[in-house]
């Protein structure tokens, strides 16, 4: 059995500072909003996907759903792109008709969230933390510095990523940070871990969201009048949990592998993409994504962003909600990147881009640990 698969429902919760809302409540609220967006009831859902905390079983139980397809893949912030890929495969194979993918994270307020400390016997605790590598900012420093050195991208161009995304955020009423900034503002902000200043780092927020993925046949028969978003191609890859063990710190192998798979499945190339969402936990990640997926050549990503090509009015609009550095970042950002692609393809985005028919979403998990790519469209 092979069926066309679509995203028929998508919604986010409130985002920002939510000190009285737990992680589980965010999952449940996102799910309810996405089901309402799809004009479905919980009883029409037969599949559930979520990360390990609180997990798909607890989420489905809280919603009153008894799933016959369950996916608990947890590979960092890219997990939700993996979930979409797996749900697409399950629906095509006939294992499910409607899969609900949920996310909720009290990243800032830590209500019902797991503790941060790593177990003493974890690979990171044994082999990286003794050398001062604690958390994302310090993990990403060496790759970012090496990338700038080997590609001749500059620190000023790294700052341009934050500048470009703030331009988009200024047009989005839901964005946490909306005031436009300059390169001097970014470079002059508080140093967090060289080369990253505060404005090159992601936010820490609370929030959630959910997606309803179904066969096109089901969606057309049962759904709302919202435009369907077609899943044309997907890809996934993973390498190492330790950033020190990357084969090449100036390239993200899984960005290349997952995007190649998605382009092949969809029969598209970078030239066919109208809109782009690249996970941006830190300012260097979109530069890696642009180069590793083939949108620009080696060493060309910084100038591409600095020249305005990813900003409003540019030829490749990127991270149009403001991204993880200006819109929101709960700890695992991938859900919000997918949500913005869906909004753009439906024509519902706060900073709507003209004539968007295709959108690519690239998710990064951990510190260059995993990646997944989705190519979405508003036509089959």
PDB file of N, CA, C and O in Angstrom, residues 124 137 327 352:
ATOM      1  N   UNK A 124      29.500  11.932  27.539  1.00  0.00           N
ATOM      2  CA  UNK A 124      29.861  13.343  27.642  1.00  0.00           C
ATOM      3  C   UNK A 124      30.546  13.632  28.976  1.00  0.00           C
ATOM      4  O   UNK A 124      31.553  14.355  29.030  1.00  0.00           O
ATOM      5  N   UNK A 137      26.484  26.008  24.448  1.00  0.00           N
ATOM      6  CA  UNK A 137      27.399  27.096  24.048  1.00  0.00           C
ATOM      7  C   UNK A 137      28.858  26.664  23.994  1.00  0.00           C
ATOM      8  O   UNK A 137      29.566  26.956  23.022  1.00  0.00           O
ATOM      9  N   UNK A 327      12.550  34.089  17.917  1.00  0.00           N
ATOM     10  CA  UNK A 327      11.137  33.727  18.063  1.00  0.00           C
ATOM     11  C   UNK A 327      10.905  32.947  19.358  1.00  0.00           C
ATOM     12  O   UNK A 327      10.309  33.449  20.313  1.00  0.00           O
ATOM     13  N   UNK A 352       4.433  36.757   6.115  1.00  0.00           N
ATOM     14  CA  UNK A 352       4.157  35.898   4.969  1.00  0.00           C
ATOM     15  C   UNK A 352       5.016  36.286   3.765  1.00  0.00           C
ATOM     16  O   UNK A 352       5.142  37.450   3.417  1.00  0.00           O
TER      17      UNK A 352
END
